[in-house]
XYZ file of C-alpha atoms in Angstrom:
67
model
C 0.763 -16.214 -7.653
C 4.438 -15.696 -7.078
C 6.132 -12.998 -9.110
C 9.508 -14.657 -8.555
C 9.120 -18.365 -9.173
C 12.357 -19.880 -7.882
C 12.852 -20.068 -4.117
C 16.568 -19.406 -4.575
C 15.820 -16.064 -6.188
C 13.136 -15.163 -3.615
C 15.604 -15.917 -0.819
C 18.318 -13.830 -2.495
C 15.964 -10.857 -2.694
C 14.833 -11.439 0.903
C 18.449 -11.492 2.159
C 19.281 -8.247 0.370
C 16.147 -6.524 1.702
C 16.877 -7.668 5.270
C 20.488 -6.505 5.080
C 19.475 -3.068 3.824
C 16.674 -2.801 6.394
C 18.957 -3.572 9.324
C 21.627 -1.133 8.168
C 19.115 1.691 7.551
C 16.585 1.250 10.356
C 18.666 -0.274 13.150
C 17.403 2.280 15.701
C 13.831 2.476 14.431
C 12.379 -0.695 15.938
C 8.694 0.319 15.747
C 8.578 0.264 11.955
C 7.076 -2.522 9.845
C 7.561 -2.519 6.099
C 5.881 -4.779 3.555
C 7.517 -5.048 0.145
C 5.822 -6.611 -2.848
C 8.260 -7.708 -5.507
C 7.343 -7.109 -9.133
C 7.913 -9.582 -11.930
C 11.425 -9.364 -13.284
C 13.044 -8.495 -9.960
C 14.879 -11.811 -10.059
C 16.574 -10.667 -13.275
C 18.258 -7.699 -11.564
C 21.841 -7.897 -10.352
C 22.522 -7.530 -6.638
C 23.829 -3.975 -7.081
C 20.672 -2.945 -8.920
C 18.487 -4.483 -6.208
C 20.432 -2.680 -3.488
C 20.019 0.619 -5.338
C 16.244 0.105 -5.726
C 15.830 -0.907 -2.085
C 17.869 2.056 -0.840
C 15.649 4.376 -2.879
C 12.511 2.832 -1.369
C 13.884 3.021 2.177
C 14.918 6.644 1.630
C 11.305 7.472 0.734
C 10.042 5.563 3.784
C 12.519 7.348 6.015
C 11.473 10.765 4.702
C 7.764 10.027 5.085
C 8.188 8.619 8.606
C 10.120 11.750 9.671
C 7.143 13.931 8.750
C 4.908 12.278 11.370
């Protein structure tokens, strides 16, 4: 089942995630990330989504630097 029902909202979230990924990991080509969106993510404003995604990518960046 889809946690975000409307395609418009899924695409909005997808665009924001892609934008943040390319700005954060532009030099790190060998990295694949899978994000699962929770219910209610479509209710967040763009600024809130960007903040959440930046936090997630910061954790990924820190854990990938340990290896």
